[in-house]
PDB file of N, CA and C in Angstrom:
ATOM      1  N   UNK A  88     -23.217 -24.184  30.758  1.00  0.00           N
ATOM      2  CA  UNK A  88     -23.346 -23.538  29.472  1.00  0.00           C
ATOM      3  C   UNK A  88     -24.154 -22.252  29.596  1.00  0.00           C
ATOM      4  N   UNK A  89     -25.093 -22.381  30.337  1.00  0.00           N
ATOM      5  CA  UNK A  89     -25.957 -20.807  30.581  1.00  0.00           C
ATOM      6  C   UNK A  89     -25.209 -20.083  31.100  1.00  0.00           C
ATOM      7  N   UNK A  90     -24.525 -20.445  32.020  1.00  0.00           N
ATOM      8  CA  UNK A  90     -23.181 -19.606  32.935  1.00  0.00           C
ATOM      9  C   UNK A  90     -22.496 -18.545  31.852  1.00  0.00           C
ATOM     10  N   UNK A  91     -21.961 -19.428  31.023  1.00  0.00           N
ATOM     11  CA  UNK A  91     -21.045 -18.677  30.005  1.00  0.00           C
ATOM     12  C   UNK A  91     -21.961 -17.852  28.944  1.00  0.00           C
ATOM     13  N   UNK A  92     -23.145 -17.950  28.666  1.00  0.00           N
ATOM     14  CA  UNK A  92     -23.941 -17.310  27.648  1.00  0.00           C
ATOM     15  C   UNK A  92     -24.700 -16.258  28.375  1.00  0.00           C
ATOM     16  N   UNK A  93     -24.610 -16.235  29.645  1.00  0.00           N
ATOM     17  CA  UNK A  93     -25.443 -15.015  30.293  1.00  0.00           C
ATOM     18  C   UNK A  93     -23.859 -14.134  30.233  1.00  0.00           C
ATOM     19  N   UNK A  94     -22.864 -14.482  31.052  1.00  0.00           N
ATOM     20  CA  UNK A  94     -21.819 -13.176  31.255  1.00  0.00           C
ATOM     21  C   UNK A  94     -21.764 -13.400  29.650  1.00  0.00           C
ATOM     22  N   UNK A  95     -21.336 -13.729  28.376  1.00  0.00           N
ATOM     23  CA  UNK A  95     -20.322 -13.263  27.522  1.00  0.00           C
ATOM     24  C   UNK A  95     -22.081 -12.072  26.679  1.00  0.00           C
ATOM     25  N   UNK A  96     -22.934 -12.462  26.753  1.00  0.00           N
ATOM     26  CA  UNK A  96     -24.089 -11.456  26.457  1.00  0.00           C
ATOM     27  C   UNK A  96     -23.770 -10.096  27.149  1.00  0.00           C
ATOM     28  N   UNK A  97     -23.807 -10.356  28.566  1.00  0.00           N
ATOM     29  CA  UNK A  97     -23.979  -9.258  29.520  1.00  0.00           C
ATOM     30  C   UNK A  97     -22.741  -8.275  28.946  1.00  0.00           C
ATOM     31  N   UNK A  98     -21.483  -9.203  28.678  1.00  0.00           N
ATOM     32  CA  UNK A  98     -19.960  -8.302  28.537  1.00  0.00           C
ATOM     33  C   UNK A  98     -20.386  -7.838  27.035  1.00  0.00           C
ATOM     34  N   UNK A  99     -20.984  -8.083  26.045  1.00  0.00           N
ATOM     35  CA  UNK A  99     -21.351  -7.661  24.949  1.00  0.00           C
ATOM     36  C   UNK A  99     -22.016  -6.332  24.749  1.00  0.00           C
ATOM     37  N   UNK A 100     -23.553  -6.335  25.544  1.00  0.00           N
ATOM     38  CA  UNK A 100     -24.263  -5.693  25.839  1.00  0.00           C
ATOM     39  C   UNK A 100     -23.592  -3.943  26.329  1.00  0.00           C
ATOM     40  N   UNK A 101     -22.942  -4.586  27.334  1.00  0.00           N
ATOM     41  CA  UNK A 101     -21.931  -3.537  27.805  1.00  0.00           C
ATOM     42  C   UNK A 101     -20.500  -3.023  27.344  1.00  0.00           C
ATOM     43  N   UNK A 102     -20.817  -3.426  26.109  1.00  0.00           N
ATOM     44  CA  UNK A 102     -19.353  -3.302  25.377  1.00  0.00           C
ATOM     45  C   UNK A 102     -19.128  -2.060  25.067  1.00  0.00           C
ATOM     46  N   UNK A 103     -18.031  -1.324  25.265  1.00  0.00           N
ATOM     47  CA  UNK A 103     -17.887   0.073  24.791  1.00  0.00           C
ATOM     48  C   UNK A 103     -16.849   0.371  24.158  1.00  0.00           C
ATOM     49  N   UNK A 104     -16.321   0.594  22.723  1.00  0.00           N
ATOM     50  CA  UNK A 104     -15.137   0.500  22.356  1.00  0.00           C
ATOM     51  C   UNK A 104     -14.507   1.712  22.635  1.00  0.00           C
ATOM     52  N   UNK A 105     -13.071   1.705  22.990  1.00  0.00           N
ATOM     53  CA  UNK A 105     -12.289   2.720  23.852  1.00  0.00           C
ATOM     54  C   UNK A 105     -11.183   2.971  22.411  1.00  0.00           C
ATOM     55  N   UNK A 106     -11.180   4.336  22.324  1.00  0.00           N
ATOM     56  CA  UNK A 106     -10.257   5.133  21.196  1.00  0.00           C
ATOM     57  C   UNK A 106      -9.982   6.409  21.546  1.00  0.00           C
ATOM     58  N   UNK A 107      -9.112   6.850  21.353  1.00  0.00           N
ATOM     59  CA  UNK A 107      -8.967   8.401  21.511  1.00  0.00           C
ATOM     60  C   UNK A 107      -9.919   9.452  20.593  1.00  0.00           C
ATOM     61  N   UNK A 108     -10.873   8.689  19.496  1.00  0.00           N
ATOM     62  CA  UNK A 108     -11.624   9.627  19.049  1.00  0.00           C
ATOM     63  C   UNK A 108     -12.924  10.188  19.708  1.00  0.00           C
ATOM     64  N   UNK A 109     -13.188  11.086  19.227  1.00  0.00           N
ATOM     65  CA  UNK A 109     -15.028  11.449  19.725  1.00  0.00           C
ATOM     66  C   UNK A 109     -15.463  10.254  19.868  1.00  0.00           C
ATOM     67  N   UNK A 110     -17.171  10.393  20.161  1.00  0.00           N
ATOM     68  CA  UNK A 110     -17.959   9.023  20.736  1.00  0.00           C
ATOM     69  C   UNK A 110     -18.227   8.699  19.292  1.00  0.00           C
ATOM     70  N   UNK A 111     -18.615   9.242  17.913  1.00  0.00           N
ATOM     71  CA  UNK A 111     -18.908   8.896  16.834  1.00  0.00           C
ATOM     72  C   UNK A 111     -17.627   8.409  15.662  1.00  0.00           C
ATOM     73  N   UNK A 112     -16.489   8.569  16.368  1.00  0.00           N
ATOM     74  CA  UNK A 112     -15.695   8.352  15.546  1.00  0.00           C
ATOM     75  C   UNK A 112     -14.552   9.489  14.928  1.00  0.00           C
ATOM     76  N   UNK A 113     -13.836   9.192  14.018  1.00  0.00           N
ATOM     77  CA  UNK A 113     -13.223  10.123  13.548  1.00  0.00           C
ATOM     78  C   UNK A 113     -14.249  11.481  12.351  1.00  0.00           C
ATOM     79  N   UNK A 114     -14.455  10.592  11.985  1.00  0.00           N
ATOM     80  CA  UNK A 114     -15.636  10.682  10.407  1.00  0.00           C
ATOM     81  C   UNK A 114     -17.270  11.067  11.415  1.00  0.00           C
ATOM     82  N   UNK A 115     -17.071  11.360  12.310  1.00  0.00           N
ATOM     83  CA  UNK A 115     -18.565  11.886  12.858  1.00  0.00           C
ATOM     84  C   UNK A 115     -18.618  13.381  12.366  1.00  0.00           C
ATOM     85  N   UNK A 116     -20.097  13.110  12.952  1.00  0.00           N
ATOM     86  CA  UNK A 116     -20.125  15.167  12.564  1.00  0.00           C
ATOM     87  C   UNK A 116     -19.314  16.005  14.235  1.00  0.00           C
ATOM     88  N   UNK A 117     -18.801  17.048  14.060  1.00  0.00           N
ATOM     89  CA  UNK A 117     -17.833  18.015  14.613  1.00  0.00           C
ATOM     90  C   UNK A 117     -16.513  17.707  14.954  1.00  0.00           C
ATOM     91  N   UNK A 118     -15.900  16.220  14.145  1.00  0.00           N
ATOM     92  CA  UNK A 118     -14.320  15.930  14.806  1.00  0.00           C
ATOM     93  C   UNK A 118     -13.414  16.643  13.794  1.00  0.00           C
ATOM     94  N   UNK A 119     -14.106  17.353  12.688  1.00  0.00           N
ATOM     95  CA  UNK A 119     -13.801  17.778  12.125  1.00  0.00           C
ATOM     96  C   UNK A 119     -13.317  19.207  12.258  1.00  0.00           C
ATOM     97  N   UNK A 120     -12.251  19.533  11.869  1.00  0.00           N
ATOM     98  CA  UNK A 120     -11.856  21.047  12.387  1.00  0.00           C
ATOM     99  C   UNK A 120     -12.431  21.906  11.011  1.00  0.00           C
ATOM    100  N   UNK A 121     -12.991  22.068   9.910  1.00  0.00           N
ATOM    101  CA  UNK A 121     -13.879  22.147   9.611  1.00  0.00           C
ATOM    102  C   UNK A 121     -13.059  22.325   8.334  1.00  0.00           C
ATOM    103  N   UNK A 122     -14.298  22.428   6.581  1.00  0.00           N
ATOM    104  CA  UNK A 122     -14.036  21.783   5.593  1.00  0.00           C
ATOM    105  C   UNK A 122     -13.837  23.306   4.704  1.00  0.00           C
ATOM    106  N   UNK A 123     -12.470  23.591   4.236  1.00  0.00           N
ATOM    107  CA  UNK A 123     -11.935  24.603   3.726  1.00  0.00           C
ATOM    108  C   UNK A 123     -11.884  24.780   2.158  1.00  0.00           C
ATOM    109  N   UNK A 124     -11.975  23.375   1.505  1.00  0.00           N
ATOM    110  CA  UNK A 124     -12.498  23.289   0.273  1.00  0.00           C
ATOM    111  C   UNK A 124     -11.258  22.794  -0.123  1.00  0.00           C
ATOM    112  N   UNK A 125      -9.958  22.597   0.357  1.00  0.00           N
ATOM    113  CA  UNK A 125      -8.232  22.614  -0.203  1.00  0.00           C
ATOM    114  C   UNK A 125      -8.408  21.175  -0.225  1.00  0.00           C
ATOM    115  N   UNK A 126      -7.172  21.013  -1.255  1.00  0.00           N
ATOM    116  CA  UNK A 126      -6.726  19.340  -1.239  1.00  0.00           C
ATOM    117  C   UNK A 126      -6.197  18.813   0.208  1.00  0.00           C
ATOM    118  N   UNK A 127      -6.424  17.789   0.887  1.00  0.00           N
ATOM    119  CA  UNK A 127      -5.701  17.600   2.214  1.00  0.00           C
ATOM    120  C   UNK A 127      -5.446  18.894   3.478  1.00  0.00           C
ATOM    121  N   UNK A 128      -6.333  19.966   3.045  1.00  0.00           N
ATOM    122  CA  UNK A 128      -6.334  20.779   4.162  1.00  0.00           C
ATOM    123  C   UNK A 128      -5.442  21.609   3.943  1.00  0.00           C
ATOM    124  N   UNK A 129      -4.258  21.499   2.956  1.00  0.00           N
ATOM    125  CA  UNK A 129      -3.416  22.620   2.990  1.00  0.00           C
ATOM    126  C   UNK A 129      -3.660  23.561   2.158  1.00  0.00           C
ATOM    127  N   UNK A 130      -3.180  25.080   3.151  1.00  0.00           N
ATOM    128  CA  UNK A 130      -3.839  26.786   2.043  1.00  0.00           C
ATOM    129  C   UNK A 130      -2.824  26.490   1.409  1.00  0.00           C
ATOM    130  N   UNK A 131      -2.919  26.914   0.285  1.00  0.00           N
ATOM    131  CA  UNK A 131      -1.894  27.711  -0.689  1.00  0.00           C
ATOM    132  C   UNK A 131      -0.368  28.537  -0.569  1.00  0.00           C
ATOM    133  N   UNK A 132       0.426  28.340  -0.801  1.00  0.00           N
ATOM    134  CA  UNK A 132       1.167  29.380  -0.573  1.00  0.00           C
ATOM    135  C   UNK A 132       1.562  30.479  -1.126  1.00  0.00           C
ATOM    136  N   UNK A 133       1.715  31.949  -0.491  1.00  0.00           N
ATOM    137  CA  UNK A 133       1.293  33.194  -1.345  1.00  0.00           C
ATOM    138  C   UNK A 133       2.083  33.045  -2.553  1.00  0.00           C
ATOM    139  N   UNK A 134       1.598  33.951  -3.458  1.00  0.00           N
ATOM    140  CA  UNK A 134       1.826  33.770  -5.022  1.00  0.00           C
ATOM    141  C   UNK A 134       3.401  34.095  -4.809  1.00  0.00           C
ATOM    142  N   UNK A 135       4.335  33.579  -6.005  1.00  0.00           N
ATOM    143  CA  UNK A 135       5.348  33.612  -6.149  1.00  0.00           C
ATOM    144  C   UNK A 135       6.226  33.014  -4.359  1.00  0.00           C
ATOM    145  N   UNK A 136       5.634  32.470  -4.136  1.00  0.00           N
ATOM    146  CA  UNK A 136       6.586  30.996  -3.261  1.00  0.00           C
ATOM    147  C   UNK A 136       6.193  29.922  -3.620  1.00  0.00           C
ATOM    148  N   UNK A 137       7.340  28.592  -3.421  1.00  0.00           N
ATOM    149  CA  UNK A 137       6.801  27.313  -3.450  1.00  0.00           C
ATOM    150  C   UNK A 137       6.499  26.558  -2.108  1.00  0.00           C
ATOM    151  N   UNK A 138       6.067  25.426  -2.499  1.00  0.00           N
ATOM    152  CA  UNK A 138       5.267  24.937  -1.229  1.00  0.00           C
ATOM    153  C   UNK A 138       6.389  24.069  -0.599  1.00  0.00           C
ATOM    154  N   UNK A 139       6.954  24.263   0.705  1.00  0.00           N
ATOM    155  CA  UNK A 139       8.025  23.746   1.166  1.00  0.00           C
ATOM    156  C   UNK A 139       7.699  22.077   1.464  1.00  0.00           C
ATOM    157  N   UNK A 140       8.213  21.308   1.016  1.00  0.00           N
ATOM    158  CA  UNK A 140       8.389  19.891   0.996  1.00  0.00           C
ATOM    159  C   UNK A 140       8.570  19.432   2.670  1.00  0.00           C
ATOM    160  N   UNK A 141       7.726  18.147   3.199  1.00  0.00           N
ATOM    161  CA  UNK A 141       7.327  17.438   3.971  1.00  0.00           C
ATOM    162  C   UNK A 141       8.541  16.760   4.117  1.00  0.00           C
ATOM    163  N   UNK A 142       8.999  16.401   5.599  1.00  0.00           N
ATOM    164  CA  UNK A 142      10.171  15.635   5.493  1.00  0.00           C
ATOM    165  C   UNK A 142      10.386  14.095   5.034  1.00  0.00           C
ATOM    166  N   UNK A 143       9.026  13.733   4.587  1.00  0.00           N
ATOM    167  CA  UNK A 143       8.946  12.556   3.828  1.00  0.00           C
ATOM    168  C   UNK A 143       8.937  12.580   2.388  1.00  0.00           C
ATOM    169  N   UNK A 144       8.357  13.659   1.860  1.00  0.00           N
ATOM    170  CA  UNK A 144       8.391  13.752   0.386  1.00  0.00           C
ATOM    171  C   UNK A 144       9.810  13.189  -0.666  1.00  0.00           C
ATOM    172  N   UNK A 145      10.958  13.553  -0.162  1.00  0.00           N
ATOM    173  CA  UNK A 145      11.673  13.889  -0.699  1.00  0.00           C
ATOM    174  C   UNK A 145      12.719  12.256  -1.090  1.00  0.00           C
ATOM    175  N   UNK A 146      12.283  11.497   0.394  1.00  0.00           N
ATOM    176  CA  UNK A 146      12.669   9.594   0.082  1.00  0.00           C
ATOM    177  C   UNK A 146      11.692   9.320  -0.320  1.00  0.00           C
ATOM    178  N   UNK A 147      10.544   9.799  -0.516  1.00  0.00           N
ATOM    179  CA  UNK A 147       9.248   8.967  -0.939  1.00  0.00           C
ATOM    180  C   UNK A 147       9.650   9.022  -2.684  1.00  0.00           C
ATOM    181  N   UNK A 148      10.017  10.393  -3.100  1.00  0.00           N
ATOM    182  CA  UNK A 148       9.896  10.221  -4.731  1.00  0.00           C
ATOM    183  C   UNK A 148      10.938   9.247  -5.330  1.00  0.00           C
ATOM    184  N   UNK A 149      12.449   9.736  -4.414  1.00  0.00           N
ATOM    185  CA  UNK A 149      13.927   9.200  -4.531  1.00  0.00           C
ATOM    186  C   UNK A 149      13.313   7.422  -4.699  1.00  0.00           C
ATOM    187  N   UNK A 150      12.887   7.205  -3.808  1.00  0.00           N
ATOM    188  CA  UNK A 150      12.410   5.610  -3.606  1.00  0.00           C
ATOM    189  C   UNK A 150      11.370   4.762  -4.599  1.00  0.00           C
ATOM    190  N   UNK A 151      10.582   5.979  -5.235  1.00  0.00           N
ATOM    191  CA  UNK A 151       9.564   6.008  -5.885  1.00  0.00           C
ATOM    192  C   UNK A 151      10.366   5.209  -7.673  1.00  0.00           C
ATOM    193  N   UNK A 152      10.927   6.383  -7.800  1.00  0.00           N
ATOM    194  CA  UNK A 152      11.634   6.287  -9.146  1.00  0.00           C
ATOM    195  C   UNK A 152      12.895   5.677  -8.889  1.00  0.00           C
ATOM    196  N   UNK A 153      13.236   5.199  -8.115  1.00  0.00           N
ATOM    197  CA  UNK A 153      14.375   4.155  -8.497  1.00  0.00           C
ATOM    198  C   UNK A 153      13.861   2.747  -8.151  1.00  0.00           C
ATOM    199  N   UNK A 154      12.682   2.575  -7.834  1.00  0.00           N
ATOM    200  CA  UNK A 154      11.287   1.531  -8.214  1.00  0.00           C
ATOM    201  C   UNK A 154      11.083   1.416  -9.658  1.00  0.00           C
ATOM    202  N   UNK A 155      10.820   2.767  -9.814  1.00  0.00           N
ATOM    203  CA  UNK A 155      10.480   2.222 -11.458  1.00  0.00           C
ATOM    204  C   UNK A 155      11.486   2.224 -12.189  1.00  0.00           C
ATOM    205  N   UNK A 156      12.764   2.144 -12.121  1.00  0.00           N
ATOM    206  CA  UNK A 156      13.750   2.106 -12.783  1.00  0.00           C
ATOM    207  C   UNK A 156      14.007   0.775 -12.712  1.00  0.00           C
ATOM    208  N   UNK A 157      14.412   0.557 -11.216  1.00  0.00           N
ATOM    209  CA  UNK A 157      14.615  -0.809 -11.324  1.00  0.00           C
ATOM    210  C   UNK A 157      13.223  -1.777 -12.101  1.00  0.00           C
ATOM    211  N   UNK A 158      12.244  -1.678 -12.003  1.00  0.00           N
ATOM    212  CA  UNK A 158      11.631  -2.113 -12.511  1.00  0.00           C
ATOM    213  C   UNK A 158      11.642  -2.014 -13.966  1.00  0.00           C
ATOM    214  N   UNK A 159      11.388  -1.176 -14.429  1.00  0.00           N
ATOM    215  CA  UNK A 159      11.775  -0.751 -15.634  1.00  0.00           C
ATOM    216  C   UNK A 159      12.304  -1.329 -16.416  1.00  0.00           C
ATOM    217  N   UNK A 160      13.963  -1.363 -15.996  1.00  0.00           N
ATOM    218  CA  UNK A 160      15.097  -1.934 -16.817  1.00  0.00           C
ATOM    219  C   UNK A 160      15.344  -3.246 -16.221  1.00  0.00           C
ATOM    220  N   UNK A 161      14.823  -3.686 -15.352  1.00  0.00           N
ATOM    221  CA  UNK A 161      15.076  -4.823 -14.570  1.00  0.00           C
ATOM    222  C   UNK A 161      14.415  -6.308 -15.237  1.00  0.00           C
ATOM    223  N   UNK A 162      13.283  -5.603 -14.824  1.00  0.00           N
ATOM    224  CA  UNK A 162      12.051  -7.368 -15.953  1.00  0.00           C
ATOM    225  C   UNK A 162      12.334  -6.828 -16.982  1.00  0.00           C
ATOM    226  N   UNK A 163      12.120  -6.736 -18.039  1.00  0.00           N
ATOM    227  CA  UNK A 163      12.569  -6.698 -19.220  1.00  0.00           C
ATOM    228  C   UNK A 163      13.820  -7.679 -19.787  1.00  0.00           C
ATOM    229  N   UNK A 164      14.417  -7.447 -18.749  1.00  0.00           N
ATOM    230  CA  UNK A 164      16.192  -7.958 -19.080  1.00  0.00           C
ATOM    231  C   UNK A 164      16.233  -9.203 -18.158  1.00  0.00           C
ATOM    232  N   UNK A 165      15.391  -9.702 -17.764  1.00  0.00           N
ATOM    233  CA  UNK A 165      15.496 -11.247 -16.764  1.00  0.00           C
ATOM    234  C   UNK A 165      15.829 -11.914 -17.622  1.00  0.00           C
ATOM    235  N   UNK A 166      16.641 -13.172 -17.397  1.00  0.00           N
ATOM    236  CA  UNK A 166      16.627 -14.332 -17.799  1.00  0.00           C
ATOM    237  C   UNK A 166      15.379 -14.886 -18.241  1.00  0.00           C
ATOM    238  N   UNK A 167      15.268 -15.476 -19.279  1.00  0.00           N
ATOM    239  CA  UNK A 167      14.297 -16.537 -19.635  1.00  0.00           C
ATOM    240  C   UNK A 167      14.173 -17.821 -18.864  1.00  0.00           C
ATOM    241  N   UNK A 168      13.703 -18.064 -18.192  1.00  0.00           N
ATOM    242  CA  UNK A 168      13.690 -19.499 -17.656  1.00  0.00           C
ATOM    243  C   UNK A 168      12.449 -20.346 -17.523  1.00  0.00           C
ATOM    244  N   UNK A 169      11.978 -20.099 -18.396  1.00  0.00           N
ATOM    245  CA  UNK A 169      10.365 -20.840 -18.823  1.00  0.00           C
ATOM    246  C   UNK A 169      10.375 -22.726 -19.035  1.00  0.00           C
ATOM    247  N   UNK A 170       9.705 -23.472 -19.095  1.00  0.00           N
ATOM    248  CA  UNK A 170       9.979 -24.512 -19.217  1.00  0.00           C
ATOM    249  C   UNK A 170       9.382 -24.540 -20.741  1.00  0.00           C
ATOM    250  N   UNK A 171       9.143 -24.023 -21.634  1.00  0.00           N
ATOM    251  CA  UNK A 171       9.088 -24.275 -23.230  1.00  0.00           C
ATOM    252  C   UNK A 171      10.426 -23.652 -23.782  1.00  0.00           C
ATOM    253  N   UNK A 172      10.751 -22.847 -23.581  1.00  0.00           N
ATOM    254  CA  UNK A 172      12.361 -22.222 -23.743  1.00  0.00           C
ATOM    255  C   UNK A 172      13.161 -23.241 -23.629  1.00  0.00           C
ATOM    256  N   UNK A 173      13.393 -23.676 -22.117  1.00  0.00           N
ATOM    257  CA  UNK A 173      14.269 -24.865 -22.386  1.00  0.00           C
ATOM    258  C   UNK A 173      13.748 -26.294 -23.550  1.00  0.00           C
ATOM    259  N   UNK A 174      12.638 -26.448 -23.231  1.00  0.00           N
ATOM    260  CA  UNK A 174      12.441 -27.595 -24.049  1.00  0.00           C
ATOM    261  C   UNK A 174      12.554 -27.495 -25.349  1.00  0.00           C
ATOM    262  N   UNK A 175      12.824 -26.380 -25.756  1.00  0.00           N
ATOM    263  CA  UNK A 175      12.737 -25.953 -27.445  1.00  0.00           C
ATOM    264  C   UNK A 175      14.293 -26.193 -27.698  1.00  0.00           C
ATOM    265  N   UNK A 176      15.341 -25.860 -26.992  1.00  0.00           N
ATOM    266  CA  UNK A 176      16.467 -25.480 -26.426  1.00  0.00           C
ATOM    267  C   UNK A 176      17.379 -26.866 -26.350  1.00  0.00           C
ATOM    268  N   UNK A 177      16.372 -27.972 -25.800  1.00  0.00           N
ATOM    269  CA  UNK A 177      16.806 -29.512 -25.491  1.00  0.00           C
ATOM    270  C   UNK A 177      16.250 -30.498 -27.203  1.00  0.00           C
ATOM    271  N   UNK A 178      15.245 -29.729 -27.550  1.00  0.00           N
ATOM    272  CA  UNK A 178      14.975 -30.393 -28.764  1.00  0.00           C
ATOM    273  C   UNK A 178      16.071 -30.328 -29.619  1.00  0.00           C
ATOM    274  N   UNK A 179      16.027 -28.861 -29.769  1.00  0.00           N
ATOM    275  CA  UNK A 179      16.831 -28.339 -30.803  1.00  0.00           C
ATOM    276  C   UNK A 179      18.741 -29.141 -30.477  1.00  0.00           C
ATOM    277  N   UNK A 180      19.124 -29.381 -29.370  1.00  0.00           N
ATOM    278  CA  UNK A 180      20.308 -30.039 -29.480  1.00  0.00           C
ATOM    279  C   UNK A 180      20.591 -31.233 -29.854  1.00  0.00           C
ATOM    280  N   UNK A 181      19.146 -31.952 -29.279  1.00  0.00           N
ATOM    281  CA  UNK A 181      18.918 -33.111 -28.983  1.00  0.00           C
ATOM    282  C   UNK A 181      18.566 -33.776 -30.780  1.00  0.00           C
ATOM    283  N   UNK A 182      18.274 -32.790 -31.983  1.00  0.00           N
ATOM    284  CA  UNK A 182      17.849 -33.091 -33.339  1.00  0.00           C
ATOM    285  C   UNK A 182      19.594 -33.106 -33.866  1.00  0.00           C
ATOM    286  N   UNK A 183      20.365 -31.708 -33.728  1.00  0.00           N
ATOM    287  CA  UNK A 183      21.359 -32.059 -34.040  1.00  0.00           C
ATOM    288  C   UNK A 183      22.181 -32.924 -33.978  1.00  0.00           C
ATOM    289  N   UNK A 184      22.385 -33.023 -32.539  1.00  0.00           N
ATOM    290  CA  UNK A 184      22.952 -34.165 -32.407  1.00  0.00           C
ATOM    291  C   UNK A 184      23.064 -35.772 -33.438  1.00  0.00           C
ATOM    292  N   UNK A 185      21.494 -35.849 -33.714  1.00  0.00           N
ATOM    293  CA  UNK A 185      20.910 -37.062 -34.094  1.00  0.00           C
ATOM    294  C   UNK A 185      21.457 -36.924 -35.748  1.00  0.00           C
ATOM    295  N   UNK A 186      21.448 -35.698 -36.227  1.00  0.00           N
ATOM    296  CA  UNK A 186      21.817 -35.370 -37.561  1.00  0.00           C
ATOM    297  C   UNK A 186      23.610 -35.625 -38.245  1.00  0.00           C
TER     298      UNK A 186
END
C-alpha cells in the first residue's frame, strides 16, 4: 500500500498538464493578440459595405427558423393524449351509454 501512495503522489506532484496553449492557459495574460474594443474581434466594414457572411451563418439561421417553425406550429397542434382527456372521454361514453 505505501508502494502505490508514494509513486501515485510522486506522479501527481510531477504532473504537468500538456495543451497547445501558453503555460497560463488560453485566458492568461499575453495569449491574447490584444483587446480592440469590437464584438468578437471583428473591425467593421467600411461604410456603405455589408459584412460578408461566415460559411456557417447562413445553415445556422435556415436551421434556426425552421426550429421555430416547426416548433411553433408543431406543439400547439399535437394530439391530446393526457390521461384526464381520455378519462373524461370514457366517462362521458360510458354515462351515455347507461342513459
Amino acid at each position: 500500500m505505501s508502494l502505490l501512495r508514494k509513486t501515485s503522489t510522486g506522479l501527481l506532484r510531477n504532473f504537468k498538464p500538456r495543451s497547445g496553449h501558453s503555460e497560463g492557459g488560453f485566458f492568461a495574460q499575453g495569449a491574447q493578440e490584444g483587446k480592440n474594443g469590437l464584438l468578437f474581434g471583428e473591425t467593421p466594414p467600411p461604410p456603405g459595405q455589408k459584412r460578408k457572411w461566415e460559411s456557417w451563418e447562413a445553415p445556422w439561421y435556415f436551421m434556426l427558423g425552421g426550429a421555430v417553425v416547426i416548433l411553433g406550429l408543431g406543439l400547439p397542434s399535437r394530439p391530446d393524449t393526457s390521461i384526464m382527456t381520455w378519462a373524461k372521454r370514457q366517462a362521458k361514453k360510458e354515462l351515455d351509454e347507461a342513459a
